[in-house]
Every structure is written in C-alpha cells, then in structure tokens.
PDB file of C-alpha atoms in Angstrom:
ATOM      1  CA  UNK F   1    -138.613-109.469 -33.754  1.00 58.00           C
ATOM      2  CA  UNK F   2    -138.965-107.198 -36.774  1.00 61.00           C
ATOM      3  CA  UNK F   3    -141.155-103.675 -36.217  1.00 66.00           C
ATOM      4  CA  UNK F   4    -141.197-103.314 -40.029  1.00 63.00           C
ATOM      5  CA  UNK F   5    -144.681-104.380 -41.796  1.00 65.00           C
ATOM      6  CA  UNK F   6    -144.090-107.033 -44.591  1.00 63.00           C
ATOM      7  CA  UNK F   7    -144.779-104.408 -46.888  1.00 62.00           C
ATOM      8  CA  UNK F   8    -142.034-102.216 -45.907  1.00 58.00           C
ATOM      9  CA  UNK F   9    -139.834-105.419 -46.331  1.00 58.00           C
ATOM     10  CA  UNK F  10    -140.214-105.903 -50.145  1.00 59.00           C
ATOM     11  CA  UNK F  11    -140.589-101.992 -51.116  1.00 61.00           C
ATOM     12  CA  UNK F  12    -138.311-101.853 -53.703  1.00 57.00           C
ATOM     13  CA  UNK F  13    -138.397-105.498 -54.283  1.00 58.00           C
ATOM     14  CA  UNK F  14    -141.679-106.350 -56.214  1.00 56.00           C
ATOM     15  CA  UNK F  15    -142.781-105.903 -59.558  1.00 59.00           C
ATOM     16  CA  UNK F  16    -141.851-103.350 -62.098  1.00 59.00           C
ATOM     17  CA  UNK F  17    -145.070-103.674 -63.899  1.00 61.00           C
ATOM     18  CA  UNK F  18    -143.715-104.717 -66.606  1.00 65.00           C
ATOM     19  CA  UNK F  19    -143.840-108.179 -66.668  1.00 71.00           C
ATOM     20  CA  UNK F  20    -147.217-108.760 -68.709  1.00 82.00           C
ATOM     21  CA  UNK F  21    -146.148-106.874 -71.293  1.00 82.00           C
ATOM     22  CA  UNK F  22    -142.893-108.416 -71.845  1.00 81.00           C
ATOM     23  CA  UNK F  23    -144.306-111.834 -71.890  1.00 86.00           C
ATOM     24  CA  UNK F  24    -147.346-110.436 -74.368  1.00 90.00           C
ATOM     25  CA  UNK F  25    -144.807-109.023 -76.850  1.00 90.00           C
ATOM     26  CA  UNK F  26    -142.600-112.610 -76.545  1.00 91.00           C
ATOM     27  CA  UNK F  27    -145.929-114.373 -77.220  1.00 93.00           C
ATOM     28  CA  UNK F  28    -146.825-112.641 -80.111  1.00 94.00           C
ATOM     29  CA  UNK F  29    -143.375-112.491 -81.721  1.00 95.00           C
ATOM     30  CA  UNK F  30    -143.422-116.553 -80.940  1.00 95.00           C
ATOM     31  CA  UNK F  31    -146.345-116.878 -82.786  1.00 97.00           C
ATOM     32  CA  UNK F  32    -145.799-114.224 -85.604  1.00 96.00           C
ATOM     33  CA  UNK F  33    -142.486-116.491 -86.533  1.00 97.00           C
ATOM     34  CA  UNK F  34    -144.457-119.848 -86.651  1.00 98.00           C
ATOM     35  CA  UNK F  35    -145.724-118.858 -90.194  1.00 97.00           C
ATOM     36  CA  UNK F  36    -142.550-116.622 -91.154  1.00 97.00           C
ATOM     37  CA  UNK F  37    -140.058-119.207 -90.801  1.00 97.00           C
ATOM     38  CA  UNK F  38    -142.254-121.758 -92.647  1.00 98.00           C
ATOM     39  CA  UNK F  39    -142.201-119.117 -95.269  1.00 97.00           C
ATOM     40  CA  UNK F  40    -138.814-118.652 -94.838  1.00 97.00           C
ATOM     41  CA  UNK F  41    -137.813-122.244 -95.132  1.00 97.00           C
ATOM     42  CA  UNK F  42    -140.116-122.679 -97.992  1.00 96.00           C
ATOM     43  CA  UNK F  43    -138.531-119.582 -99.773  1.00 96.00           C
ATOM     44  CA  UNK F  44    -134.546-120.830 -99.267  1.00 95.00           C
ATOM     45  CA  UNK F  45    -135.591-124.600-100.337  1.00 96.00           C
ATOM     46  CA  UNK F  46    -137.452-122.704-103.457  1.00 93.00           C
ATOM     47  CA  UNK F  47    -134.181-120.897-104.834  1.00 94.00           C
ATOM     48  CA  UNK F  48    -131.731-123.659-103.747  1.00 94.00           C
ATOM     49  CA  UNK F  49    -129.923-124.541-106.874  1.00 93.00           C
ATOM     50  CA  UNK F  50    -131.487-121.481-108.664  1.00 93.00           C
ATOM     51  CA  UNK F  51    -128.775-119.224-110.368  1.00 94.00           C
ATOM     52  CA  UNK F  52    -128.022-115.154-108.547  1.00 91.00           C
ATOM     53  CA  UNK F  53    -130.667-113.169-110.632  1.00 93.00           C
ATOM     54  CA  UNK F  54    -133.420-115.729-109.878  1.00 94.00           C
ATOM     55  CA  UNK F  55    -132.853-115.818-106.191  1.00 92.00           C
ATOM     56  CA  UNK F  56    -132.412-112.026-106.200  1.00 94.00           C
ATOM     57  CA  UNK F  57    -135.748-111.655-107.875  1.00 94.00           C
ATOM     58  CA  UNK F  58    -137.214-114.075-105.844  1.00 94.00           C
ATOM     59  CA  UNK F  59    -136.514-111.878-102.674  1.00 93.00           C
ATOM     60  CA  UNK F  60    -136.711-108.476-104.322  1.00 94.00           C
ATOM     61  CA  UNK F  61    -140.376-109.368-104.741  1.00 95.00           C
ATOM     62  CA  UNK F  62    -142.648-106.759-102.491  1.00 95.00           C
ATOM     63  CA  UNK F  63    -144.305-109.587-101.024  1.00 96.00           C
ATOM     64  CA  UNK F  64    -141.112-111.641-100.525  1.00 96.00           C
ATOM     65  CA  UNK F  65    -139.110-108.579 -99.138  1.00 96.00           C
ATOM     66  CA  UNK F  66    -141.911-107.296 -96.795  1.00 97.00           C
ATOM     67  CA  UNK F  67    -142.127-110.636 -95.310  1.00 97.00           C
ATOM     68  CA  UNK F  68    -138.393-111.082 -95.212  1.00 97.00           C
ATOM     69  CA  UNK F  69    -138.659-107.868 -93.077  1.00 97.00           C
ATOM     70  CA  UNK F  70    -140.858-109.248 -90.845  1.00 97.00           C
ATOM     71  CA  UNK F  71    -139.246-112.194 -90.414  1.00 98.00           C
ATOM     72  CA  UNK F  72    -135.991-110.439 -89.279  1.00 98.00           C
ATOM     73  CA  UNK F  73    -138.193-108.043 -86.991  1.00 97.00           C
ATOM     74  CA  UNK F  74    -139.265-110.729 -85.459  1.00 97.00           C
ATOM     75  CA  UNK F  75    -136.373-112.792 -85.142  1.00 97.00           C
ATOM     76  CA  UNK F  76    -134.049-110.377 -84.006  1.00 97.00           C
ATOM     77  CA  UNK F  77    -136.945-108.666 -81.489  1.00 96.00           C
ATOM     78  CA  UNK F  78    -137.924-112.306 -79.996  1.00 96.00           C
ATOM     79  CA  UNK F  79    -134.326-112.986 -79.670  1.00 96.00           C
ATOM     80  CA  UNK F  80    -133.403-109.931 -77.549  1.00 96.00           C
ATOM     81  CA  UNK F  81    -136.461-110.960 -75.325  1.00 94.00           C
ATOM     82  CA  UNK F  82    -135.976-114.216 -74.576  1.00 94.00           C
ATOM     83  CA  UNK F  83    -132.015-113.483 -73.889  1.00 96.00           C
ATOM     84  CA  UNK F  84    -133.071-110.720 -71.638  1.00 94.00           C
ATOM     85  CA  UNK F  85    -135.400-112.993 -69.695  1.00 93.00           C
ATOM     86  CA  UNK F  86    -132.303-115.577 -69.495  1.00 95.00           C
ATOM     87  CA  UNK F  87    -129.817-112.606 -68.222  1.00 96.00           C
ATOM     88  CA  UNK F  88    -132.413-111.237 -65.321  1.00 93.00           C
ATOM     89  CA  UNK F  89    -133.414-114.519 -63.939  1.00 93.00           C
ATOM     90  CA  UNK F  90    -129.706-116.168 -63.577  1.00 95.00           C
ATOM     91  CA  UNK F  91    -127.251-113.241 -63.416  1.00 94.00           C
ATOM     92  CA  UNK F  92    -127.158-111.458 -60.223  1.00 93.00           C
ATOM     93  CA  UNK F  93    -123.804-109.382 -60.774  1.00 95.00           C
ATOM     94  CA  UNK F  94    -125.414-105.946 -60.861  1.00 95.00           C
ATOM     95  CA  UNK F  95    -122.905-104.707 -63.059  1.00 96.00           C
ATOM     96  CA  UNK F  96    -122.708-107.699 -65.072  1.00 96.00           C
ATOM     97  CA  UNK F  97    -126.291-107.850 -66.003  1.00 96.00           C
ATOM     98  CA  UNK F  98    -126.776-104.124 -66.879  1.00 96.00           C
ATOM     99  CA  UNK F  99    -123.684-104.740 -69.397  1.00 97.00           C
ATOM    100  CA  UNK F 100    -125.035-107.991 -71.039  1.00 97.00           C
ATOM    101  CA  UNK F 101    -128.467-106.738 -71.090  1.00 97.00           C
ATOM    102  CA  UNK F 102    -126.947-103.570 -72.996  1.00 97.00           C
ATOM    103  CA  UNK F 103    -125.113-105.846 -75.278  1.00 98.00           C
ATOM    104  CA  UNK F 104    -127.904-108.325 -75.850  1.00 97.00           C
ATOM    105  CA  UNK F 105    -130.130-105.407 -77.269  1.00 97.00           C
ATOM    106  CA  UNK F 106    -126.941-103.351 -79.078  1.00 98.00           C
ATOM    107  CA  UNK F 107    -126.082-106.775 -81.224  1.00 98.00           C
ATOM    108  CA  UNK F 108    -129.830-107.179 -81.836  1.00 98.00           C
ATOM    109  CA  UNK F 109    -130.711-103.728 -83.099  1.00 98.00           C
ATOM    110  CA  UNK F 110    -127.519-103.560 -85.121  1.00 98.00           C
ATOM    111  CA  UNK F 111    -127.691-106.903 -86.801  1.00 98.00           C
ATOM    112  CA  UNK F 112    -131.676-106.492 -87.131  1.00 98.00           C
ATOM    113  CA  UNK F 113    -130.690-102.862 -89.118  1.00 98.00           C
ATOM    114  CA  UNK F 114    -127.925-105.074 -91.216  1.00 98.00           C
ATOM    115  CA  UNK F 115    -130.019-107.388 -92.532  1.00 97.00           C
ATOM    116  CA  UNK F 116    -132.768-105.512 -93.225  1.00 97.00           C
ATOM    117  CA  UNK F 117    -130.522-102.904 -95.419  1.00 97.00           C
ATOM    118  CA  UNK F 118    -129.540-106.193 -97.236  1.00 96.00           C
ATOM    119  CA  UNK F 119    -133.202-106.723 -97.725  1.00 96.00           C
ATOM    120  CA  UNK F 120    -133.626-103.426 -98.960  1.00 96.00           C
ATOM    121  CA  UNK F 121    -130.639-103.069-100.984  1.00 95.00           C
ATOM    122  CA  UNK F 122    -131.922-106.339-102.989  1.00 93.00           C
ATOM    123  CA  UNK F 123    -135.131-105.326-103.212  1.00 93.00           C
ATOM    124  CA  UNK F 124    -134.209-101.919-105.359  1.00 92.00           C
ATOM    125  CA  UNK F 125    -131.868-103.898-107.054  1.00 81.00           C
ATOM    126  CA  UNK F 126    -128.307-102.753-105.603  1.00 61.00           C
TER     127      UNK F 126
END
C-alpha cells in the first residue's frame, strides 16, 4: 500500500491548461473555412476556362485577395491543429513527437508564408 495521496500521483500528469483554448481556436478556424472554401470553390469554378489576365484579375481583386488570405490562414492554421492533436494523442515516442510536432508547424508556417506571397505578388500585379 501506497503512502502517496492521489494527488501526488498525477503531479506532473494533468492538464496543461491549455486544452480549451486549443479546441476554441480549432472551432473557430472550422467554422471560419465553412464560408471560405465555398468562396473558394465558387471563385476556381468562376475562372475555370477563363484566359491568365482574367483569372489574375479575378484574384488580384482586394476583396478576392483578402479573402484568399484568409482562406490560407485558416487552412494552413486549422491544419497544424488538428495534426498536432493527431501527433499528441497516438505518438508516445518522446522524441518522436517533439520532432513531428516541430515539423507539423515548420511545413505549415512556411507553406502558409508561400502562398500568401503568391497572393500578394498577384495582387500588385508581379
């Protein structure tokens, strides 16, 4: 039999308190790409077929390039979350997990920055 309290048995085993903000922030990046990607689709079906200067004029619109911004904040942030999620709650290689998580949020802040630039670069015409 065990002296310890069962509070001295999880110390360093609960919650990080931050949890509810995590989800919150996966929530609201869920819901901010409901309307996004309908734009989105809406905005690739609109310039299928169109010739270069009309599709680059479609997106170098203010409106059309802030929500193209948006959309890839959005994308690329929800992304990172969910994958992080995936990595703490089924890899338990310490070592393993710190690398993918570091990965995981390297690929998604790089990319994110890519295709924004590409955004931007269209939208001031270069």
């Amino acid at each position: 039999m065990s002296m310890r309290s069962p509070l001295a048995h999880v110390r360093g085993l609960g919650s990080a308190k931050e949890g509810t903000h995590h989800f919150w922030w996966q929530r609201v990046t869920a819901i901010a790409l409901v309307p996004l990607t309908i734009w989105f689709v809406a905005i690739v079906i609109a310039v299928i077929g169109a010739d270069y200067e009309t599709a680059r004029a479609t997106i170098a619109h203010p409106v059309s390039a802030a929500m193209m911004l948006a959309f890839i904040a959005a994308t690329f942030h929800h992304a990172q979350s969910g994958l992080q999620v995936v990595i703490e709650d089924y890899i338990h290689i310490e070592w393993l997990k710190i690398t993918l998580l570091l990965t995981v949020k390297f690929l998604a802040v790089i990319f994110g920055l890519l295709s924004a630039l590409a955004v931007v670069r269209i939208a001031v015409g270069g």
